[in-house]
CSV table of C-alpha atoms in Angstrom, one decimal:
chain,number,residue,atom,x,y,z
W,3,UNK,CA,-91.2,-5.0,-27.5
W,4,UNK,CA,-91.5,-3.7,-23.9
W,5,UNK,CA,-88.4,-1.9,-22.3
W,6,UNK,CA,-86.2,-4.3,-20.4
W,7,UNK,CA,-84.7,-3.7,-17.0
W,8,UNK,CA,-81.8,-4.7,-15.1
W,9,UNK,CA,-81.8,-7.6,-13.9
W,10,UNK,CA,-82.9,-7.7,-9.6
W,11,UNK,CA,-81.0,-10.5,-8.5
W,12,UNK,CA,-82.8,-9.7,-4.8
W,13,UNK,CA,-85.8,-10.7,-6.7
W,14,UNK,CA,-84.8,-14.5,-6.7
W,15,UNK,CA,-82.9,-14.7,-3.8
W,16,UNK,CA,-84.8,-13.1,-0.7
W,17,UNK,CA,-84.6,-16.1,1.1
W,18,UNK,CA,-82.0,-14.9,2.5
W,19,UNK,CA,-80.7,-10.9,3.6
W,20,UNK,CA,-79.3,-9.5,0.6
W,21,UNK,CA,-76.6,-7.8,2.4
W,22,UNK,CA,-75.4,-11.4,4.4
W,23,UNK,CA,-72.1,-11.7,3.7
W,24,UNK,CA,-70.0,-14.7,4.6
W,25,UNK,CA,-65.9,-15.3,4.5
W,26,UNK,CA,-64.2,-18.5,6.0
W,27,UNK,CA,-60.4,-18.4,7.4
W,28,UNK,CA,-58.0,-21.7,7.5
W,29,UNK,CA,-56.9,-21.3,10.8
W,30,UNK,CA,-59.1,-22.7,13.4
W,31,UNK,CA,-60.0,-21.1,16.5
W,32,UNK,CA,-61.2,-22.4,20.0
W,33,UNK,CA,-64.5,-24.9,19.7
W,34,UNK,CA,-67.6,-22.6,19.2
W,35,UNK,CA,-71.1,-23.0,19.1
W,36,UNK,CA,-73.0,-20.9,16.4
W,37,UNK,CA,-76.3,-19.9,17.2
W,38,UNK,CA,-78.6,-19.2,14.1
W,39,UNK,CA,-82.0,-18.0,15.2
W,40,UNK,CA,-85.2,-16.0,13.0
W,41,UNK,CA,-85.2,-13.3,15.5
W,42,UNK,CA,-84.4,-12.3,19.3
W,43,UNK,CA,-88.0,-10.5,20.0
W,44,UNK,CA,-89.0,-11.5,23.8
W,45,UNK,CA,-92.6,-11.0,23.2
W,46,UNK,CA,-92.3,-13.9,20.7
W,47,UNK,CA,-90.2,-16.3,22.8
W,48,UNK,CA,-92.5,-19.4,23.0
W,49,UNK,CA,-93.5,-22.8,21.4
W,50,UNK,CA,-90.2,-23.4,18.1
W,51,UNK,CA,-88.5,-20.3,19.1
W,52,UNK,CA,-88.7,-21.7,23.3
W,53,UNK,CA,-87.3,-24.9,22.2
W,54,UNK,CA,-84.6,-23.5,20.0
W,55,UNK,CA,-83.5,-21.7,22.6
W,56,UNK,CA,-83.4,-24.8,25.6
W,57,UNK,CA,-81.0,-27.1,23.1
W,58,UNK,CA,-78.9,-23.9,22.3
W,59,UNK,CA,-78.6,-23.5,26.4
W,60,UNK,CA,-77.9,-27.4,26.5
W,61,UNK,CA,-75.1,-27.6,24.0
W,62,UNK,CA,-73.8,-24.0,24.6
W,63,UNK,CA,-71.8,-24.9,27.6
W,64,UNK,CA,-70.2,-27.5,25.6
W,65,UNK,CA,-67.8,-24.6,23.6
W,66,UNK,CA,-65.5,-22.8,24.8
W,67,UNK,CA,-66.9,-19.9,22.7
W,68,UNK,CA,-70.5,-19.1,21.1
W,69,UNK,CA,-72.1,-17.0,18.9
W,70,UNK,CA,-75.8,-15.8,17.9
W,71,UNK,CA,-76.3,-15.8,14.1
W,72,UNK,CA,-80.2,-13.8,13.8
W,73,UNK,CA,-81.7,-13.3,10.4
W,74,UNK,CA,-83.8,-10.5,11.2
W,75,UNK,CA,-82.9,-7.0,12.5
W,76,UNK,CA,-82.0,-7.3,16.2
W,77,UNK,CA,-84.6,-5.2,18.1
W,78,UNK,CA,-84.4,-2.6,20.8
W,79,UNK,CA,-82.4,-3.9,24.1
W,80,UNK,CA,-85.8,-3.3,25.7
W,81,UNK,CA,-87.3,-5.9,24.0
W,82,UNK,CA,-84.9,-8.5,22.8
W,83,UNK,CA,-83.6,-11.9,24.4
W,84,UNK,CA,-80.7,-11.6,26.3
W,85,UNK,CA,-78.9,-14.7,24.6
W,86,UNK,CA,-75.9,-14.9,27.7
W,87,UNK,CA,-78.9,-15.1,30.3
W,88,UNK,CA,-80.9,-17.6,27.7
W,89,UNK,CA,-78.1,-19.7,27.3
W,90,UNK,CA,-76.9,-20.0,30.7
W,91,UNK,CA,-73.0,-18.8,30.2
W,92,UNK,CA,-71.4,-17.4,32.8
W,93,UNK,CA,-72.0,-14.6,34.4
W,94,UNK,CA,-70.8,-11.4,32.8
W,95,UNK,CA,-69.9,-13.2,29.9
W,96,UNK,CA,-70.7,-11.5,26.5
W,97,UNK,CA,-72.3,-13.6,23.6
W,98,UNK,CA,-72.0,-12.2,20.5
W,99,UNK,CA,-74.7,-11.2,18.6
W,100,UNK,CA,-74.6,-10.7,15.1
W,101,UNK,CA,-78.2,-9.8,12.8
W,102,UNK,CA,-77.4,-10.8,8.9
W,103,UNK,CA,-79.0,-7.6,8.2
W,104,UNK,CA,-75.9,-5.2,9.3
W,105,UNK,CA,-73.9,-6.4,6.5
W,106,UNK,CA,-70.6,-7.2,8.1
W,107,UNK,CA,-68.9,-9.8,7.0
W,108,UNK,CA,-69.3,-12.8,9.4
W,109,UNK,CA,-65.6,-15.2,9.3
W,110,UNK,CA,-66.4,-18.9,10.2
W,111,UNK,CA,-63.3,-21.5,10.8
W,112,UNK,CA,-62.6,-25.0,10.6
W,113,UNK,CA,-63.8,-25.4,14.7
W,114,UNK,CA,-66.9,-24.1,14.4
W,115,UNK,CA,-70.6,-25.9,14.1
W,116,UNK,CA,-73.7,-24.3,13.8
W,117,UNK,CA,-77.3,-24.7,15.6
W,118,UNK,CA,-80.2,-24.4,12.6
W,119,UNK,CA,-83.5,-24.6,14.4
W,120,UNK,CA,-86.0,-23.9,10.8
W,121,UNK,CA,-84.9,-24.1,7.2
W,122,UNK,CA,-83.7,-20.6,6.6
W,123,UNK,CA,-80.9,-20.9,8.7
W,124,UNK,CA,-79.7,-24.2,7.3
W,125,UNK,CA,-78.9,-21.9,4.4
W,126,UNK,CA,-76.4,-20.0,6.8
W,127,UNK,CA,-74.6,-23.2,6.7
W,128,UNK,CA,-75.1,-23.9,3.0
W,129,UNK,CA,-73.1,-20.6,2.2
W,130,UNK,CA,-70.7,-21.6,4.8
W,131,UNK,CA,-70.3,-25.0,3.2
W,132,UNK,CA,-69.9,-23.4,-0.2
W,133,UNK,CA,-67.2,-21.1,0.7
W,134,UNK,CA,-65.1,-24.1,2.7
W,135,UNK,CA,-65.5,-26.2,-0.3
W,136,UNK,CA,-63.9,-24.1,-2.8
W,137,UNK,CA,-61.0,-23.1,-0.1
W,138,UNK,CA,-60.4,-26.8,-0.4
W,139,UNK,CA,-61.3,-27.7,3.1
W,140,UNK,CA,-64.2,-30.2,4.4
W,141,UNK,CA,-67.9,-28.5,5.9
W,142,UNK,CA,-68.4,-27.7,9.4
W,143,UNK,CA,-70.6,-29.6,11.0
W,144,UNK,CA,-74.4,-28.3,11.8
W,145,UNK,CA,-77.2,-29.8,14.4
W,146,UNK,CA,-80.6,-29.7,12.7
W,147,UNK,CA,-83.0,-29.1,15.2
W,148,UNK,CA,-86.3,-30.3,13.2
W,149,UNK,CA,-89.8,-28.8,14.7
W,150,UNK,CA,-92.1,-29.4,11.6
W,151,UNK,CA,-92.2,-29.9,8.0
W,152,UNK,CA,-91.6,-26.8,6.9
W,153,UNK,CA,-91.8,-27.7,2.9
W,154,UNK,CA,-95.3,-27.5,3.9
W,155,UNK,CA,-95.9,-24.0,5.0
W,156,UNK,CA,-95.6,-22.7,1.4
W,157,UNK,CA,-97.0,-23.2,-2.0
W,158,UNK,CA,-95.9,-25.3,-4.5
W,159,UNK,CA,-92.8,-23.2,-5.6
W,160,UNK,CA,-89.2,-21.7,-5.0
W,161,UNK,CA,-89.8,-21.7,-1.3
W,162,UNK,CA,-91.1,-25.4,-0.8
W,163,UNK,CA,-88.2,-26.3,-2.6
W,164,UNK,CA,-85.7,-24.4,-0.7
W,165,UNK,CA,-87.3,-25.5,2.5
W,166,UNK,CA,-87.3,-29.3,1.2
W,167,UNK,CA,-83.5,-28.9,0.3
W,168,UNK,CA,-82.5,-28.4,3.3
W,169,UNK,CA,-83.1,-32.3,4.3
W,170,UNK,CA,-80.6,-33.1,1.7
W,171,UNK,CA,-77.1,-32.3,4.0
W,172,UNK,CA,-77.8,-36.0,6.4
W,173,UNK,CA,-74.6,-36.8,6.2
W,174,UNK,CA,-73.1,-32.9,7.6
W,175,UNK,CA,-75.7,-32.5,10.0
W,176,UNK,CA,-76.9,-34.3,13.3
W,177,UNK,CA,-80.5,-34.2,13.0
W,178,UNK,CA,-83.0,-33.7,16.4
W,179,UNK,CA,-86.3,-34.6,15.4
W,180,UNK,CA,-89.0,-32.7,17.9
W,181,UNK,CA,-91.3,-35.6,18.4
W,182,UNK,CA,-92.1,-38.8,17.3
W,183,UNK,CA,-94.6,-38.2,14.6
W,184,UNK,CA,-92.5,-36.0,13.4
W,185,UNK,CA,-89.5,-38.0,12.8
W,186,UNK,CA,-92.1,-41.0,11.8
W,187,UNK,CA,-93.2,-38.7,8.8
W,188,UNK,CA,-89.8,-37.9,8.0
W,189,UNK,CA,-89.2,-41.4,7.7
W,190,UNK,CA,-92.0,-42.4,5.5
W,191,UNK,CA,-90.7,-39.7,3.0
W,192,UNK,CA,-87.1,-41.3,3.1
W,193,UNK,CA,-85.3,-38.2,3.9
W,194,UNK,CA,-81.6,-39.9,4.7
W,195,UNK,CA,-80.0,-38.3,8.2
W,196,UNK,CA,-76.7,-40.5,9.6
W,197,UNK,CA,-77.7,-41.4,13.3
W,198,UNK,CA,-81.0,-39.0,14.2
W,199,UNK,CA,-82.2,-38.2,17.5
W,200,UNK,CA,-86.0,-37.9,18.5
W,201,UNK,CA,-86.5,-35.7,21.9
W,202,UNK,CA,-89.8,-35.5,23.4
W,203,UNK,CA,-90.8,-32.4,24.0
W,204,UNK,CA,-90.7,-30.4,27.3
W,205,UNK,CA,-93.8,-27.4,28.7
W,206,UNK,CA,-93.3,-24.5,29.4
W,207,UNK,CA,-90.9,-23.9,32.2
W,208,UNK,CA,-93.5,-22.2,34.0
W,209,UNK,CA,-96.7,-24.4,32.7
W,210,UNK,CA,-95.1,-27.6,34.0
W,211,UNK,CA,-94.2,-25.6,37.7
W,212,UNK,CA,-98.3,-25.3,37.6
W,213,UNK,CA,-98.2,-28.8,37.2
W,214,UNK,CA,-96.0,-29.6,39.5
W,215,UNK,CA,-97.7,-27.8,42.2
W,216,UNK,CA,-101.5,-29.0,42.0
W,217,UNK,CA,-100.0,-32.6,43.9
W,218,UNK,CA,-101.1,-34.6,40.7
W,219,UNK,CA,-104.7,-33.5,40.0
W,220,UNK,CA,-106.3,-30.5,38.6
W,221,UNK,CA,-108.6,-28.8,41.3
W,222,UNK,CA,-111.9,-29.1,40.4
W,223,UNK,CA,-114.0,-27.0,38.0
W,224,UNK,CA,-117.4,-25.6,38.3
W,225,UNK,CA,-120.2,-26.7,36.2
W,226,UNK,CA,-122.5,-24.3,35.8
W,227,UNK,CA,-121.2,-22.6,32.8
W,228,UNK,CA,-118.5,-24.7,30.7
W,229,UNK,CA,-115.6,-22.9,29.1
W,230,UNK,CA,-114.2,-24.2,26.0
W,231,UNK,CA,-110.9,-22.7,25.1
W,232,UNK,CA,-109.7,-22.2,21.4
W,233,UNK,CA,-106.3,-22.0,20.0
W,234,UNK,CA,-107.0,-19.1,17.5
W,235,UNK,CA,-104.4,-17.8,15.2
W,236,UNK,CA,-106.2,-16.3,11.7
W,237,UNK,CA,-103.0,-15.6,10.1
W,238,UNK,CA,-101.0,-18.8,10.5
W,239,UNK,CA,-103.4,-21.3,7.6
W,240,UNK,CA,-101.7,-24.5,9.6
W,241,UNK,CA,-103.9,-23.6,12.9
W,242,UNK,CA,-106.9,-23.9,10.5
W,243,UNK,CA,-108.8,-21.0,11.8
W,244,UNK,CA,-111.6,-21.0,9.2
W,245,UNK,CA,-112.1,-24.9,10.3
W,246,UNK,CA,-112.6,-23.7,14.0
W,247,UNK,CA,-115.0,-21.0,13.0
W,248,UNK,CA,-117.0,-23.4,10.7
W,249,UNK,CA,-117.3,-26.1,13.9
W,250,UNK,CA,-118.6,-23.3,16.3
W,251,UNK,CA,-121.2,-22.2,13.8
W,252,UNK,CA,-122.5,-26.0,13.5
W,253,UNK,CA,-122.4,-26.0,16.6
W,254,UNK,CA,-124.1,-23.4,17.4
W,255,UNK,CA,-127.1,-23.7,14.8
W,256,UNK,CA,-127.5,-27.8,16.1
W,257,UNK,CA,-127.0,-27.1,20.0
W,258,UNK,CA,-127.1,-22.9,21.1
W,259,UNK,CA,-130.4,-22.7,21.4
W,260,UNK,CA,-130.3,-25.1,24.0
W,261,UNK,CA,-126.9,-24.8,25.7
W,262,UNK,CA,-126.0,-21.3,24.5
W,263,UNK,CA,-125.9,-19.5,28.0
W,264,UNK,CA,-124.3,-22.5,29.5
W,265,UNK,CA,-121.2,-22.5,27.3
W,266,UNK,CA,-118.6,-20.2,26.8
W,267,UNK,CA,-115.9,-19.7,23.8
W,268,UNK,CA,-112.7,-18.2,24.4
W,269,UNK,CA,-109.8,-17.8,21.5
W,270,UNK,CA,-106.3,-17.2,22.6
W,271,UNK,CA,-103.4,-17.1,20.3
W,272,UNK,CA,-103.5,-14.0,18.6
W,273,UNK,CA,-106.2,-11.1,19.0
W,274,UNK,CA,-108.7,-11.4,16.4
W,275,UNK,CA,-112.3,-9.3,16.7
W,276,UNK,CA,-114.8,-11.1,18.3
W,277,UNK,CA,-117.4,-13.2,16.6
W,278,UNK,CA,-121.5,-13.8,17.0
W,279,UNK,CA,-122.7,-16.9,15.7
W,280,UNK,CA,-125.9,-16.7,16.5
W,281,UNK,CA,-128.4,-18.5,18.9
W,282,UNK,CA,-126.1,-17.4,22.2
W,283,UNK,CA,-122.8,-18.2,21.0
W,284,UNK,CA,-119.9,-15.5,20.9
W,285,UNK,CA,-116.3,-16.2,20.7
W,286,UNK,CA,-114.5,-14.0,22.5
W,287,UNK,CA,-110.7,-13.2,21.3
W,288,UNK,CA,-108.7,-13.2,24.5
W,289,UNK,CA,-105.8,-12.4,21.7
W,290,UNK,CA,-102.0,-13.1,22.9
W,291,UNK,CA,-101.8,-14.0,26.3
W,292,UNK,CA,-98.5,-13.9,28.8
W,293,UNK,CA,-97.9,-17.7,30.2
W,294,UNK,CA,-99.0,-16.9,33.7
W,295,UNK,CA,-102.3,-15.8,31.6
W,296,UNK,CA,-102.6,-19.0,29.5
W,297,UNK,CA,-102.1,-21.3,32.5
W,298,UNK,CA,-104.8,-19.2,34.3
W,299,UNK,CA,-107.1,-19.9,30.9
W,300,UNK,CA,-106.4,-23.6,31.0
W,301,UNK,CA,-107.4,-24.1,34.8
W,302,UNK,CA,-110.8,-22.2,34.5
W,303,UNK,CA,-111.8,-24.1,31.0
W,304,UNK,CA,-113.4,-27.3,30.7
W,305,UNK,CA,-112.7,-28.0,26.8
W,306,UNK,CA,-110.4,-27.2,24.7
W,307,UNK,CA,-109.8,-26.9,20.1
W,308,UNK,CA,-106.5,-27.0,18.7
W,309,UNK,CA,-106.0,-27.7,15.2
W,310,UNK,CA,-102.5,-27.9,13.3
W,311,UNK,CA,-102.6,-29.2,9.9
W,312,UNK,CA,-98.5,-31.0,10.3
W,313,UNK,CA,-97.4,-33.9,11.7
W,314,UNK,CA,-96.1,-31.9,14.1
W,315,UNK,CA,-98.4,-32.4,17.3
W,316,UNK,CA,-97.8,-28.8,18.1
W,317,UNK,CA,-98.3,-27.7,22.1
W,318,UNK,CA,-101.5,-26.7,22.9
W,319,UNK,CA,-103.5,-29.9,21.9
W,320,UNK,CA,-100.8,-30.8,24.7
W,321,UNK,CA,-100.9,-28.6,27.1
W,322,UNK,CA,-104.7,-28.8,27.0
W,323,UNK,CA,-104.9,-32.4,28.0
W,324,UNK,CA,-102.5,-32.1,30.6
W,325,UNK,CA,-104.4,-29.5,32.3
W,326,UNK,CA,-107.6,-31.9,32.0
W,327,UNK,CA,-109.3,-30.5,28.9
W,328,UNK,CA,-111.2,-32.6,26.8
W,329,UNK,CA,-109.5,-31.6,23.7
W,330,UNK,CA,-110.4,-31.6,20.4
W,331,UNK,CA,-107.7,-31.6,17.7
W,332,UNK,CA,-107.0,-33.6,14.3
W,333,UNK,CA,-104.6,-36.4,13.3
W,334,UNK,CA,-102.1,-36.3,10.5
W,335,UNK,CA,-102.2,-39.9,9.1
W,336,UNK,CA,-99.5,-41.8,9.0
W,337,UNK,CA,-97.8,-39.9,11.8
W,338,UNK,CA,-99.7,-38.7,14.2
W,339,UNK,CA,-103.3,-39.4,16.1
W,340,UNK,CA,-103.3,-37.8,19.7
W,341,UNK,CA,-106.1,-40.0,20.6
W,342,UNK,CA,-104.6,-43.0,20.8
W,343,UNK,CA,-102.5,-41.9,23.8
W,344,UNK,CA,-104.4,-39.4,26.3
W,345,UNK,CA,-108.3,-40.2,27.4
W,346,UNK,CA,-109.3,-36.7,26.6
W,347,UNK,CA,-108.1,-36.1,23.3
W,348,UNK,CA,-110.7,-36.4,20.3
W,349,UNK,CA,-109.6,-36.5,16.9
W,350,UNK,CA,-112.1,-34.3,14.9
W,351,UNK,CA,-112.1,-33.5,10.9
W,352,UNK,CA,-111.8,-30.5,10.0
W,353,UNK,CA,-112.9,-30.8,6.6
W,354,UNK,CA,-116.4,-31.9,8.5
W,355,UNK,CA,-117.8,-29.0,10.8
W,356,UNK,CA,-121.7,-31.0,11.6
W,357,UNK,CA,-119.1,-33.9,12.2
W,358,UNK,CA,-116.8,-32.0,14.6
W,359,UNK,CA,-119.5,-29.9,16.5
W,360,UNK,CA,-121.1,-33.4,17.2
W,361,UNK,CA,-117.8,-34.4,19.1
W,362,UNK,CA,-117.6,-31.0,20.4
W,363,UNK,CA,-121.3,-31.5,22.3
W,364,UNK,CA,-119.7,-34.5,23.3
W,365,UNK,CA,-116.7,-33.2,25.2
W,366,UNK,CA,-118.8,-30.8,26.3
W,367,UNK,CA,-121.0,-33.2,27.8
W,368,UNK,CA,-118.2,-35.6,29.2
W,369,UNK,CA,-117.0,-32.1,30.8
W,370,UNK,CA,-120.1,-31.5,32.6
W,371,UNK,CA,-120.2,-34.7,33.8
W,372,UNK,CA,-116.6,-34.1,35.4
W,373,UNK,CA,-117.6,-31.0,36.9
W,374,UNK,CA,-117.1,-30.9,40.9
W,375,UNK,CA,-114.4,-33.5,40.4
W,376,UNK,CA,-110.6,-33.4,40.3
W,377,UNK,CA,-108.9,-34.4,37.3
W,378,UNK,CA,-105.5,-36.7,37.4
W,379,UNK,CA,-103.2,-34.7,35.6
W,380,UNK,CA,-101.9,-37.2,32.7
W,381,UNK,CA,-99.4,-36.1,29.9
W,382,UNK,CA,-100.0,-37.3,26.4
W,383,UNK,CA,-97.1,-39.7,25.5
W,384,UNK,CA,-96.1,-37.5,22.9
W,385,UNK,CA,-95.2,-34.9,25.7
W,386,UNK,CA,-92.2,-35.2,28.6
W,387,UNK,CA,-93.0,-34.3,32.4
W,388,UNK,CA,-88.9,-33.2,32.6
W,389,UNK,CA,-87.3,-30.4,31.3
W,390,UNK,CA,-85.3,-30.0,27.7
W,391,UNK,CA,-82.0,-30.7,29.5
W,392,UNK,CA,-83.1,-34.3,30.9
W,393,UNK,CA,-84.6,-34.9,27.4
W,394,UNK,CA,-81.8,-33.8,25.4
W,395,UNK,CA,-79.9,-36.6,27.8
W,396,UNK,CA,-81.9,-39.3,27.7
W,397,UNK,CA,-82.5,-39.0,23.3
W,398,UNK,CA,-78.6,-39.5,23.9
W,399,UNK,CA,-77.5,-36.5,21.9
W,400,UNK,CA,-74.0,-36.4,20.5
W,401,UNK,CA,-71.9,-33.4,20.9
W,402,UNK,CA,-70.4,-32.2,17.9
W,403,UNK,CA,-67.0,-30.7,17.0
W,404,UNK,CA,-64.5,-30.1,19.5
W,405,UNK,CA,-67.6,-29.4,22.0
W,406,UNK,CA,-67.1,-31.5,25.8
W,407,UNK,CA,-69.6,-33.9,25.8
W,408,UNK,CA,-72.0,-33.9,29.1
W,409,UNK,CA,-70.7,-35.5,31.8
């Protein structure tokens, strides 16, 4: 026999921080709004965590009171979102911030509801739920704020299960499905949620003021040397990386010889080093880039390659055609297939990189052809031209609790 050893509960549970500790009082307080977020780092404040953020600021001034619940340590004030400024309170008002990881005991009551944008924080209100239900009193309320399948970021195992549980709470929570594909998946699968919403997402603040100010077309672009700009994150397996390497190389072996000095390959997304493929092709990592940056990148390239392996559309495919890209990206059948509803948007496989690098010479091509020429700017249906807060409104979102509904 081997030697035993205690047991590590931690070893189970990590989903979780093992020193979260929960209590629940009878007595209610004044309406409040609880936050529950991943993190509060700035430098990571875009695409789920971005859209977190504008419903939190939409419902927040709702309640009389609210709260930010973050799973993860809370970083240095230099670098961490300032949730009053983020959620529009008043000024000189203090939200509280609280990071699971402190260990002190966090007290809900029976006026509270909670904001769960991914499926870790649902289990902030599980625990919550657990502890009202054996003091004898009903759950609090949570909005469910759904930006992907999450089940599907994991393995088969204790993770996909946990993350698949969460769907189970319909009747607690008021689910807000991100987009329509999403929620069309969710309803294929028959996850049961009482009344859902479906927003279409919002750009960036700042990308859509870009937009706004080019008077409805994109200025034109030269021709001489076309730009094609790839979403490129190698340590995230849903943006398909490999794929995107694997079309370039086919690409490059059937067309550099040819075209290789007339085309150029960018990645942004997150730095990575940069990559020869032979015969006058080299994708160059522009690595993480700052908005003003990005929309810079969009209005010098000609093409752009986004893959995400969800029904989630995910933004850049998005952003790309609305800055006049021809955009190559992949569907997710049932739910979702881009190309049906923007001109520049090609479905490629990414299981088939001769395939895809034929449609890439393709837009490339179409590109070329466009050069000189300004562009209509056209959102995808599957993207809104206003802001969350006019989305939020027009999805008709119900305030929960003892929250004011919108006037």
């Amino acid at each position: 026999m081997t030697a035993s050893v205690p047991y590590d509960p931690d070893a189970f549970d990590d989903l979780l921080p093992p020193r979260a500790r929960f209590a629940v009082r009878r007595e209610p307080g004044p309406p409040r709004l609880n936050i529950c977020l991943p993190h509060l780092h700035r430098e990571h404040l875009f695409g789920g965590m971005a859209s977190a953020l504008a419903l939190a600021a939409h419902l927040a001034p709702r309640y009389a009171a609210v709260r930010c619940l973050v799973l993860t340590p809370l970083p240095e004030a230099s670098g961490r979102i300032d949730c009053g400024a983020a959620l529009l309170r008043r000024p000189g008002e203090v939200v509280e911030t609280v990071s699971l990881h402190d260990g002190a005991e966090i007290v809900f009551h029976p006026a509270d509801v909670l904001l769960c944008p991914n499926w870790r924080t649902v289990l902030v209100w599980e625990r919550a739920a657990a502890l009202f239900a054996a003091a004898g009193m009903p759950p609090i309320p949570f909005y469910y704020f759904i930006l992907d399948w999450e089940p599907g970021f994991y393995p088969m195992g204790l993770k996909h299960l946990a993350a698949e549980g969460t769907y189970r709470h319909g009747e607690y929570c008021q689910a807000v499905f991100h987009s329509r594909e999403l929620y069309r998946f969710f309803a294929a699968r028959n996850y049961a949620f009482d009344n859902p919403v479906v927003v279409r997402p919002s750009l960036d603040p700042l990308l859509r003021a870009v937009l706004g100010g080019l008077g409805g077309a994109i200025p034109a672009r030269q021709g001489e040397r076309i730009n094609v700009l790839v979403y490129g994150r190698p340590g995230h397996h849903r943006n398909c990386f490999p794929a995107l390497m694997a079309v370039i190389a086919a690409y490059a072996e059937a067309y550099g010889e040819s075209q290789g000095r007339d085309v150029a390959f960018v990645s942004a997304g997150t730095p990575h080093e940069d990559v020869d493929f032979g015969h006058g092709t080299v994708l160059t990592s522009l690595g993480t880039l700052t908005m003003a940056d990005y929309a810079a990148a969009l209005l010098q390239s000609h093409v752009g390659m986004a893959l995400m392996a969800s029904p989630h559309p995910s933004y850049p495919p998005l952003e790309m055609a609305c800055f006049g890209l021809e955009t190559l990206t992949n569907a997710y059948p049932p739910a979702k297939d881009l190309s049906r509803e923007h001109p520049r948007i090609r479905n490629i496989d990414p299981t088939d990189p001769k395939g895809a690098a034929e449609m890439l010479a393709q837009a490339i091509e179409a590109a070329r052809a466009r050069a000189g020429r300004e562009t209509p700017i056209v959102f995808p249906k599957s993207v809104s031209p206003l802001d969350w807060s006019a989305n939020f409104h027009r999805a008709g979102l119900p305030v929960l609790g003892g929250g004011e509904a919108a006037p």
